[in-house]
C-alpha cells in the first residue's frame, strides 16, 4: 500500500487515500470513537473501487472500477495496524467495518478477509453494512456460515433501510434489493442467542418516511434493533436536496421524534448515533468520500474542511 494522502486528527479519525498493490486508489479510515485506542479501535475499509449503487446520500457512488481482491482488502487493515501498533493491535475491541466505499456483498473476498482476521486476531470484531442487493445470495450464504462458525456473539450486521416506504426506499437506494420480508428472514437466521441483534439503519432525512408500525409488522424486536444516524453533509446530500433530521446538539430527531418514541414504546432497542462532529470536517463519516469532494469542490460549510487545501488530482 502506497499512502498518497492522509487527512484528519489521529485522536479522532484519519482518512487514508492509498494506492493498492494492484494500482487501485482507495480510501480507508482509522477511527477512535472512545478517544482511547486501547479500549476500542475501528478501521473502516473499502470493498470496491467505487460503487455501482449510487445511494442518494452517499459520495462513493460517482464511479465504479471493480472489486478489490483479498490482498487489497488486507492492505487497508495492515497499514494502520503497523503504523499505530507495530504489530498486533493492543486494544480491547478491534473492529473492522466493511462500510467505506462499495457494497460489500458484491465482493466475495470480504468473507475471506473476515475469516483471515478472525484467525489472526483474537480481539477482532467484524462489522458489515449492506443494502442486500438482488443476486448476492451466495455471498450471504457464505457470510452466514462464517458467522455461525467463528463469530456467533460479536458480529455486527447492519441493513440500510432509511425509509419505511418501499417506493421511497427504491429512490434512495436505486438498485434491486431484498424487501423487508427477505431481510427479516435472513436476520432471524443470522441471530444467535447472547449475540448482537441485527441493526436496521436509518440515515434520517426529514424527507424520508419513518413509520414504527411498518417496523413492528416485519422485524421482531427480539432479533432487530434500530439505529438512527444523522444524514451526514455530503456532496450527494447537497445535490439531492436532502435535509438532516437529527439535531447534532441534542442527539434527537426533529420531524421524526414520534418514530423514535413509538419504537421505544413498542419495546425496540433504539440507538441514536451522533459521533464527534469533527468527523464531518475530516470527511471520515458514513457516506463521505474525500475524492468526490476534491473532484467537485461544492460549497459545503460543515464538511471536508481538513481536505480543502489539497491539490490531489482526481481522474
mmCIF file of C-alpha atoms in Angstrom:
data_model
loop_
_atom_site.group_PDB
_atom_site.id
_atom_site.type_symbol
_atom_site.label_atom_id
_atom_site.label_comp_id
_atom_site.label_asym_id
_atom_site.label_seq_id
_atom_site.Cartn_x
_atom_site.Cartn_y
_atom_site.Cartn_z
ATOM 1 C CA UNK A 1 0.000 0.000 0.000
ATOM 2 C CA UNK A 2 1.348 3.391 -1.047
ATOM 3 C CA UNK A 3 -0.202 6.184 1.008
ATOM 4 C CA UNK A 4 -0.890 9.165 -1.245
ATOM 5 C CA UNK A 5 -2.520 11.450 1.325
ATOM 6 C CA UNK A 6 -3.965 11.379 4.811
ATOM 7 C CA UNK A 7 -6.494 13.706 6.377
ATOM 8 C CA UNK A 8 -7.623 14.068 9.959
ATOM 9 C CA UNK A 9 -6.745 14.045 13.635
ATOM 10 C CA UNK A 10 -5.114 10.850 14.988
ATOM 11 C CA UNK A 11 -7.028 11.320 18.245
ATOM 12 C CA UNK A 12 -10.394 11.295 16.439
ATOM 13 C CA UNK A 13 -10.191 9.838 12.932
ATOM 14 C CA UNK A 14 -7.848 9.729 9.946
ATOM 15 C CA UNK A 15 -8.815 9.103 6.322
ATOM 16 C CA UNK A 16 -6.092 7.498 4.239
ATOM 17 C CA UNK A 17 -6.025 7.753 0.453
ATOM 18 C CA UNK A 18 -3.830 4.972 -0.848
ATOM 19 C CA UNK A 19 -2.788 3.087 -3.945
ATOM 20 C CA UNK A 20 -3.035 -0.678 -3.520
ATOM 21 C CA UNK A 21 -0.506 -3.210 -4.784
ATOM 22 C CA UNK A 22 -2.789 -3.660 -7.825
ATOM 23 C CA UNK A 23 -2.856 0.073 -8.545
ATOM 24 C CA UNK A 24 -6.375 0.869 -7.304
ATOM 25 C CA UNK A 25 -6.964 4.161 -5.466
ATOM 26 C CA UNK A 26 -8.928 3.585 -2.251
ATOM 27 C CA UNK A 27 -9.971 5.387 0.895
ATOM 28 C CA UNK A 28 -9.978 3.801 4.342
ATOM 29 C CA UNK A 29 -10.439 5.175 7.839
ATOM 30 C CA UNK A 30 -8.897 4.757 11.267
ATOM 31 C CA UNK A 31 -11.337 5.886 13.959
ATOM 32 C CA UNK A 32 -11.173 6.128 17.756
ATOM 33 C CA UNK A 33 -14.806 6.601 18.869
ATOM 34 C CA UNK A 34 -13.977 6.415 22.600
ATOM 35 C CA UNK A 35 -10.805 8.559 22.226
ATOM 36 C CA UNK A 36 -8.936 5.644 23.818
ATOM 37 C CA UNK A 37 -7.472 3.290 21.195
ATOM 38 C CA UNK A 38 -6.666 0.695 23.845
ATOM 39 C CA UNK A 39 -10.388 0.485 24.647
ATOM 40 C CA UNK A 40 -11.794 0.452 21.101
ATOM 41 C CA UNK A 41 -10.096 0.865 17.750
ATOM 42 C CA UNK A 42 -12.057 0.893 14.490
ATOM 43 C CA UNK A 43 -10.988 0.555 10.870
ATOM 44 C CA UNK A 44 -13.462 1.313 8.085
ATOM 45 C CA UNK A 45 -12.357 -0.170 4.774
ATOM 46 C CA UNK A 46 -13.429 -0.120 1.142
ATOM 47 C CA UNK A 47 -14.687 -3.296 -0.526
ATOM 48 C CA UNK A 48 -14.823 -1.987 -4.113
ATOM 49 C CA UNK A 49 -13.065 0.611 -6.207
ATOM 50 C CA UNK A 50 -16.023 2.964 -6.318
ATOM 51 C CA UNK A 51 -19.610 1.734 -6.075
ATOM 52 C CA UNK A 52 -22.228 0.929 -8.743
ATOM 53 C CA UNK A 53 -25.236 1.607 -6.481
ATOM 54 C CA UNK A 54 -25.440 5.394 -6.192
ATOM 55 C CA UNK A 55 -27.427 5.892 -2.978
ATOM 56 C CA UNK A 56 -28.829 9.425 -2.824
ATOM 57 C CA UNK A 57 -26.816 10.459 0.242
ATOM 58 C CA UNK A 58 -23.517 8.701 -0.482
ATOM 59 C CA UNK A 59 -20.488 10.262 -2.167
ATOM 60 C CA UNK A 60 -18.771 6.968 -3.037
ATOM 61 C CA UNK A 61 -21.105 6.103 -5.892
ATOM 62 C CA UNK A 62 -19.896 8.523 -8.561
ATOM 63 C CA UNK A 63 -17.750 5.891 -10.335
ATOM 64 C CA UNK A 64 -17.099 2.148 -10.320
ATOM 65 C CA UNK A 65 -13.962 0.292 -11.440
ATOM 66 C CA UNK A 66 -14.449 -3.170 -9.947
ATOM 67 C CA UNK A 67 -13.786 -5.331 -6.925
ATOM 68 C CA UNK A 68 -10.761 -5.187 -4.650
ATOM 69 C CA UNK A 69 -9.069 -8.541 -4.097
ATOM 70 C CA UNK A 70 -8.169 -10.115 -0.749
ATOM 71 C CA UNK A 71 -4.687 -8.582 -0.721
ATOM 72 C CA UNK A 72 -6.125 -5.114 -1.354
ATOM 73 C CA UNK A 73 -8.622 -5.527 1.483
ATOM 74 C CA UNK A 74 -5.921 -6.659 3.888
ATOM 75 C CA UNK A 75 -3.546 -3.835 2.878
ATOM 76 C CA UNK A 76 -6.106 -1.311 4.154
ATOM 77 C CA UNK A 77 -6.077 -3.090 7.512
ATOM 78 C CA UNK A 78 -2.413 -3.971 7.860
ATOM 79 C CA UNK A 79 -1.129 -0.452 7.159
ATOM 80 C CA UNK A 80 -2.848 1.293 10.109
ATOM 81 C CA UNK A 81 -2.084 -1.697 12.362
ATOM 82 C CA UNK A 82 1.607 -1.398 11.582
ATOM 83 C CA UNK A 83 1.560 2.383 11.877
ATOM 84 C CA UNK A 84 -0.158 2.615 15.263
ATOM 85 C CA UNK A 85 0.768 -0.668 16.913
ATOM 86 C CA UNK A 86 3.827 -2.000 15.134
ATOM 87 C CA UNK A 87 2.275 -5.464 15.354
ATOM 88 C CA UNK A 88 -0.997 -6.821 16.701
ATOM 89 C CA UNK A 89 -3.470 -4.131 17.816
ATOM 90 C CA UNK A 90 -3.256 -3.849 21.608
ATOM 91 C CA UNK A 91 -6.870 -2.889 22.114
ATOM 92 C CA UNK A 92 -9.769 -4.498 23.912
ATOM 93 C CA UNK A 93 -12.028 -4.249 20.872
ATOM 94 C CA UNK A 94 -10.542 -4.294 17.367
ATOM 95 C CA UNK A 95 -13.415 -3.610 14.988
ATOM 96 C CA UNK A 96 -13.237 -3.655 11.193
ATOM 97 C CA UNK A 97 -16.216 -2.235 9.324
ATOM 98 C CA UNK A 98 -16.679 -3.066 5.655
ATOM 99 C CA UNK A 99 -18.534 0.158 5.033
ATOM 100 C CA UNK A 100 -16.343 2.866 3.470
ATOM 101 C CA UNK A 101 -16.603 2.515 -0.294
ATOM 102 C CA UNK A 102 -18.642 -0.079 -2.153
ATOM 103 C CA UNK A 103 -21.415 -2.530 -1.342
ATOM 104 C CA UNK A 104 -19.506 -5.392 0.358
ATOM 105 C CA UNK A 105 -21.816 -8.194 -0.807
ATOM 106 C CA UNK A 106 -20.580 -7.630 -4.380
ATOM 107 C CA UNK A 107 -17.177 -8.928 -3.283
ATOM 108 C CA UNK A 108 -16.750 -12.490 -2.005
ATOM 109 C CA UNK A 109 -13.211 -11.619 -0.850
ATOM 110 C CA UNK A 110 -14.825 -9.727 2.059
ATOM 111 C CA UNK A 111 -15.834 -13.062 3.612
ATOM 112 C CA UNK A 112 -12.309 -14.394 3.097
ATOM 113 C CA UNK A 113 -10.854 -11.287 4.768
ATOM 114 C CA UNK A 114 -13.113 -11.701 7.801
ATOM 115 C CA UNK A 115 -12.053 -15.320 8.192
ATOM 116 C CA UNK A 116 -8.386 -14.376 7.959
ATOM 117 C CA UNK A 117 -8.782 -11.571 10.503
ATOM 118 C CA UNK A 118 -10.628 -13.877 12.891
ATOM 119 C CA UNK A 119 -7.812 -16.407 12.670
ATOM 120 C CA UNK A 120 -5.132 -13.767 13.103
ATOM 121 C CA UNK A 121 -6.569 -11.525 15.866
ATOM 122 C CA UNK A 122 -8.431 -12.837 18.905
ATOM 123 C CA UNK A 123 -9.860 -9.353 19.643
ATOM 124 C CA UNK A 124 -11.307 -8.912 16.120
ATOM 125 C CA UNK A 125 -14.965 -7.835 15.844
ATOM 126 C CA UNK A 126 -16.432 -7.960 12.305
ATOM 127 C CA UNK A 127 -18.931 -5.392 11.064
ATOM 128 C CA UNK A 128 -20.692 -5.230 7.713
ATOM 129 C CA UNK A 129 -23.189 -2.712 6.371
ATOM 130 C CA UNK A 130 -25.267 -3.738 3.370
ATOM 131 C CA UNK A 131 -28.215 -2.883 1.154
ATOM 132 C CA UNK A 132 -28.552 -6.627 0.330
ATOM 133 C CA UNK A 133 -28.779 -6.381 -3.470
ATOM 134 C CA UNK A 134 -30.606 -8.979 -5.522
ATOM 135 C CA UNK A 135 -28.183 -11.555 -6.929
ATOM 136 C CA UNK A 136 -25.868 -11.797 -3.918
ATOM 137 C CA UNK A 137 -27.345 -14.934 -2.330
ATOM 138 C CA UNK A 138 -24.072 -16.877 -2.420
ATOM 139 C CA UNK A 139 -22.296 -14.099 -0.537
ATOM 140 C CA UNK A 140 -24.894 -14.098 2.228
ATOM 141 C CA UNK A 141 -24.880 -17.888 2.438
ATOM 142 C CA UNK A 142 -21.112 -17.845 2.953
ATOM 143 C CA UNK A 143 -21.414 -14.966 5.418
ATOM 144 C CA UNK A 144 -23.979 -16.869 7.481
ATOM 145 C CA UNK A 145 -21.780 -19.960 7.564
ATOM 146 C CA UNK A 146 -18.768 -17.906 8.690
ATOM 147 C CA UNK A 147 -20.761 -16.101 11.357
ATOM 148 C CA UNK A 148 -22.058 -19.309 12.885
ATOM 149 C CA UNK A 149 -18.612 -20.897 12.758
ATOM 150 C CA UNK A 150 -16.418 -18.059 14.057
ATOM 151 C CA UNK A 151 -18.420 -15.058 15.310
ATOM 152 C CA UNK A 152 -21.673 -16.164 16.971
ATOM 153 C CA UNK A 153 -21.751 -13.342 19.533
ATOM 154 C CA UNK A 154 -19.681 -10.443 18.205
ATOM 155 C CA UNK A 155 -20.705 -9.911 14.570
ATOM 156 C CA UNK A 156 -22.403 -6.589 13.817
ATOM 157 C CA UNK A 157 -24.607 -6.893 10.730
ATOM 158 C CA UNK A 158 -26.397 -3.763 9.546
ATOM 159 C CA UNK A 159 -29.021 -3.367 6.837
ATOM 160 C CA UNK A 160 -29.573 0.053 5.241
ATOM 161 C CA UNK A 161 -33.286 0.861 5.471
ATOM 162 C CA UNK A 162 -33.583 4.696 5.506
ATOM 163 C CA UNK A 163 -37.312 4.734 4.699
ATOM 164 C CA UNK A 164 -40.242 2.510 5.660
ATOM 165 C CA UNK A 165 -41.942 3.347 2.356
ATOM 166 C CA UNK A 166 -40.697 0.759 -0.201
ATOM 167 C CA UNK A 167 -41.172 3.099 -3.161
ATOM 168 C CA UNK A 168 -39.234 5.889 -1.493
ATOM 169 C CA UNK A 169 -36.558 3.417 -0.392
ATOM 170 C CA UNK A 170 -36.156 2.415 -4.039
ATOM 171 C CA UNK A 171 -35.477 6.063 -4.878
ATOM 172 C CA UNK A 172 -32.892 6.386 -2.117
ATOM 173 C CA UNK A 173 -31.187 3.066 -2.969
ATOM 174 C CA UNK A 174 -31.722 2.810 -6.741
ATOM 175 C CA UNK A 175 -30.980 -0.897 -7.344
ATOM 176 C CA UNK A 176 -32.992 -4.093 -6.901
ATOM 177 C CA UNK A 177 -32.560 -5.353 -3.352
ATOM 178 C CA UNK A 178 -34.130 -7.554 -0.706
ATOM 179 C CA UNK A 179 -37.516 -6.450 0.551
ATOM 180 C CA UNK A 180 -38.365 -6.222 4.245
ATOM 181 C CA UNK A 181 -39.625 -9.822 4.362
ATOM 182 C CA UNK A 182 -36.354 -11.162 2.975
ATOM 183 C CA UNK A 183 -34.235 -9.035 5.324
ATOM 184 C CA UNK A 184 -36.310 -10.220 8.286
ATOM 185 C CA UNK A 185 -35.978 -13.872 7.276
ATOM 186 C CA UNK A 186 -32.209 -13.649 6.933
ATOM 187 C CA UNK A 187 -31.810 -11.573 10.086
ATOM 188 C CA UNK A 188 -33.635 -14.121 12.204
ATOM 189 C CA UNK A 189 -31.414 -16.883 10.835
ATOM 190 C CA UNK A 190 -28.298 -14.782 11.443
ATOM 191 C CA UNK A 191 -29.095 -14.020 15.079
ATOM 192 C CA UNK A 192 -27.619 -16.133 17.897
ATOM 193 C CA UNK A 193 -28.798 -16.113 21.494
ATOM 194 C CA UNK A 194 -26.460 -13.916 23.501
ATOM 195 C CA UNK A 195 -25.119 -12.245 20.371
ATOM 196 C CA UNK A 196 -25.725 -8.882 18.761
ATOM 197 C CA UNK A 197 -29.114 -8.027 17.351
ATOM 198 C CA UNK A 198 -29.262 -7.181 13.661
ATOM 199 C CA UNK A 199 -29.191 -3.435 13.052
ATOM 200 C CA UNK A 200 -31.691 -1.605 10.857
ATOM 201 C CA UNK A 201 -30.077 1.705 9.969
ATOM 202 C CA UNK A 202 -31.870 4.939 9.169
ATOM 203 C CA UNK A 203 -29.722 7.822 7.924
ATOM 204 C CA UNK A 204 -32.593 10.070 8.800
ATOM 205 C CA UNK A 205 -33.584 12.815 6.394
ATOM 206 C CA UNK A 206 -36.633 14.969 7.045
ATOM 207 C CA UNK A 207 -37.868 13.984 3.595
ATOM 208 C CA UNK A 208 -37.843 10.253 4.427
ATOM 209 C CA UNK A 209 -40.853 8.346 5.720
ATOM 210 C CA UNK A 210 -40.380 6.564 9.039
ATOM 211 C CA UNK A 211 -43.301 4.598 10.482
ATOM 212 C CA UNK A 212 -42.788 2.416 13.562
ATOM 213 C CA UNK A 213 -45.792 0.248 12.703
ATOM 214 C CA UNK A 214 -44.047 -0.903 9.493
ATOM 215 C CA UNK A 215 -41.006 -1.929 11.521
ATOM 216 C CA UNK A 216 -43.202 -3.791 14.012
ATOM 217 C CA UNK A 217 -45.006 -5.592 11.184
ATOM 218 C CA UNK A 218 -41.824 -7.052 9.707
ATOM 219 C CA UNK A 219 -38.991 -7.036 12.246
ATOM 220 C CA UNK A 220 -39.394 -8.713 15.675
ATOM 221 C CA UNK A 221 -37.755 -6.730 18.467
ATOM 222 C CA UNK A 222 -36.162 -9.927 19.784
ATOM 223 C CA UNK A 223 -33.875 -10.033 16.733
ATOM 224 C CA UNK A 224 -33.599 -6.454 15.478
ATOM 225 C CA UNK A 225 -32.645 -3.041 16.800
ATOM 226 C CA UNK A 226 -32.948 0.353 15.120
ATOM 227 C CA UNK A 227 -30.037 2.708 14.682
ATOM 228 C CA UNK A 228 -30.679 6.338 13.845
ATOM 229 C CA UNK A 229 -27.794 8.324 12.384
ATOM 230 C CA UNK A 230 -27.629 11.891 11.122
ATOM 231 C CA UNK A 231 -27.685 12.493 7.412
ATOM 232 C CA UNK A 232 -24.051 13.478 7.076
ATOM 233 C CA UNK A 233 -23.075 16.501 4.952
ATOM 234 C CA UNK A 234 -22.027 15.068 1.604
ATOM 235 C CA UNK A 235 -21.881 16.255 -1.984
ATOM 236 C CA UNK A 236 -24.733 13.872 -2.819
ATOM 237 C CA UNK A 237 -26.916 15.110 0.029
ATOM 238 C CA UNK A 238 -26.452 18.675 -1.208
ATOM 239 C CA UNK A 239 -27.193 17.783 -4.842
ATOM 240 C CA UNK A 240 -30.286 15.757 -3.944
ATOM 241 C CA UNK A 241 -31.548 18.447 -1.559
ATOM 242 C CA UNK A 242 -31.872 16.174 1.446
ATOM 243 C CA UNK A 243 -32.130 17.611 4.957
ATOM 244 C CA UNK A 244 -30.679 16.044 8.090
ATOM 245 C CA UNK A 245 -33.358 15.457 10.740
ATOM 246 C CA UNK A 246 -31.100 14.680 13.729
ATOM 247 C CA UNK A 247 -30.191 17.635 15.940
ATOM 248 C CA UNK A 248 -26.440 17.267 16.450
ATOM 249 C CA UNK A 249 -26.579 19.097 19.802
ATOM 250 C CA UNK A 250 -29.455 17.211 21.432
ATOM 251 C CA UNK A 251 -28.941 13.973 19.504
ATOM 252 C CA UNK A 252 -32.683 13.748 18.860
ATOM 253 C CA UNK A 253 -34.710 13.678 15.656
ATOM 254 C CA UNK A 254 -36.819 16.748 14.969
ATOM 255 C CA UNK A 255 -39.529 15.780 12.475
ATOM 256 C CA UNK A 256 -39.243 12.059 13.284
ATOM 257 C CA UNK A 257 -39.281 12.246 17.074
ATOM 258 C CA UNK A 258 -42.577 10.304 17.099
ATOM 259 C CA UNK A 259 -40.909 7.495 15.133
ATOM 260 C CA UNK A 260 -38.325 7.032 17.880
ATOM 261 C CA UNK A 261 -40.886 7.391 20.680
ATOM 262 C CA UNK A 262 -43.178 4.820 19.056
ATOM 263 C CA UNK A 263 -40.341 2.352 18.561
ATOM 264 C CA UNK A 264 -39.327 2.598 22.199
ATOM 265 C CA UNK A 265 -42.930 2.259 23.316
ATOM 266 C CA UNK A 266 -43.122 -0.939 21.263
ATOM 267 C CA UNK A 267 -40.085 -2.275 23.108
ATOM 268 C CA UNK A 268 -37.370 -1.829 20.474
ATOM 269 C CA UNK A 269 -33.789 -1.006 21.313
ATOM 270 C CA UNK A 270 -33.112 2.322 19.604
ATOM 271 C CA UNK A 271 -29.605 3.706 19.210
ATOM 272 C CA UNK A 272 -29.223 7.328 18.155
ATOM 273 C CA UNK A 273 -25.641 7.522 16.986
ATOM 274 C CA UNK A 274 -24.212 11.037 16.812
ATOM 275 C CA UNK A 275 -20.431 10.937 16.744
ATOM 276 C CA UNK A 276 -17.820 13.641 17.065
ATOM 277 C CA UNK A 277 -18.804 16.401 14.624
ATOM 278 C CA UNK A 278 -15.110 16.796 13.770
ATOM 279 C CA UNK A 279 -15.510 13.622 11.718
ATOM 280 C CA UNK A 280 -17.675 15.563 9.250
ATOM 281 C CA UNK A 281 -14.903 18.141 8.917
ATOM 282 C CA UNK A 282 -12.368 15.358 8.383
ATOM 283 C CA UNK A 283 -14.623 13.505 5.929
ATOM 284 C CA UNK A 284 -14.493 10.180 7.777
ATOM 285 C CA UNK A 285 -18.205 9.714 8.432
ATOM 286 C CA UNK A 286 -20.521 7.312 6.656
ATOM 287 C CA UNK A 287 -21.382 8.425 3.136
ATOM 288 C CA UNK A 288 -18.458 10.808 2.925
ATOM 289 C CA UNK A 289 -15.740 10.303 0.334
ATOM 290 C CA UNK A 290 -12.938 12.827 0.080
ATOM 291 C CA UNK A 291 -12.088 12.130 -3.572
ATOM 292 C CA UNK A 292 -15.647 13.085 -4.576
ATOM 293 C CA UNK A 293 -15.302 16.391 -2.757
ATOM 294 C CA UNK A 294 -11.903 17.082 -4.349
ATOM 295 C CA UNK A 295 -13.335 16.397 -7.795
ATOM 296 C CA UNK A 296 -16.334 18.707 -7.470
ATOM 297 C CA UNK A 297 -15.486 21.072 -4.564
ATOM 298 C CA UNK A 298 -19.036 22.195 -3.764
ATOM 299 C CA UNK A 299 -19.866 24.755 -1.075
ATOM 300 C CA UNK A 300 -20.185 22.528 1.981
ATOM 301 C CA UNK A 301 -19.675 24.587 5.115
ATOM 302 C CA UNK A 302 -19.780 21.704 7.622
ATOM 303 C CA UNK A 303 -17.798 19.023 5.818
ATOM 304 C CA UNK A 304 -14.414 18.136 4.316
ATOM 305 C CA UNK A 305 -12.730 21.173 5.899
ATOM 306 C CA UNK A 306 -9.483 19.264 6.503
ATOM 307 C CA UNK A 307 -9.188 18.478 2.772
ATOM 308 C CA UNK A 308 -9.856 21.941 1.365
ATOM 309 C CA UNK A 309 -6.192 22.770 0.807
ATOM 310 C CA UNK A 310 -5.497 19.550 -1.091
ATOM 311 C CA UNK A 311 -4.436 19.673 -4.729
ATOM 312 C CA UNK A 312 -4.903 15.926 -5.172
ATOM 313 C CA UNK A 313 -5.538 15.066 -8.827
ATOM 314 C CA UNK A 314 -8.777 13.115 -9.293
ATOM 315 C CA UNK A 315 -9.151 11.343 -12.632
#
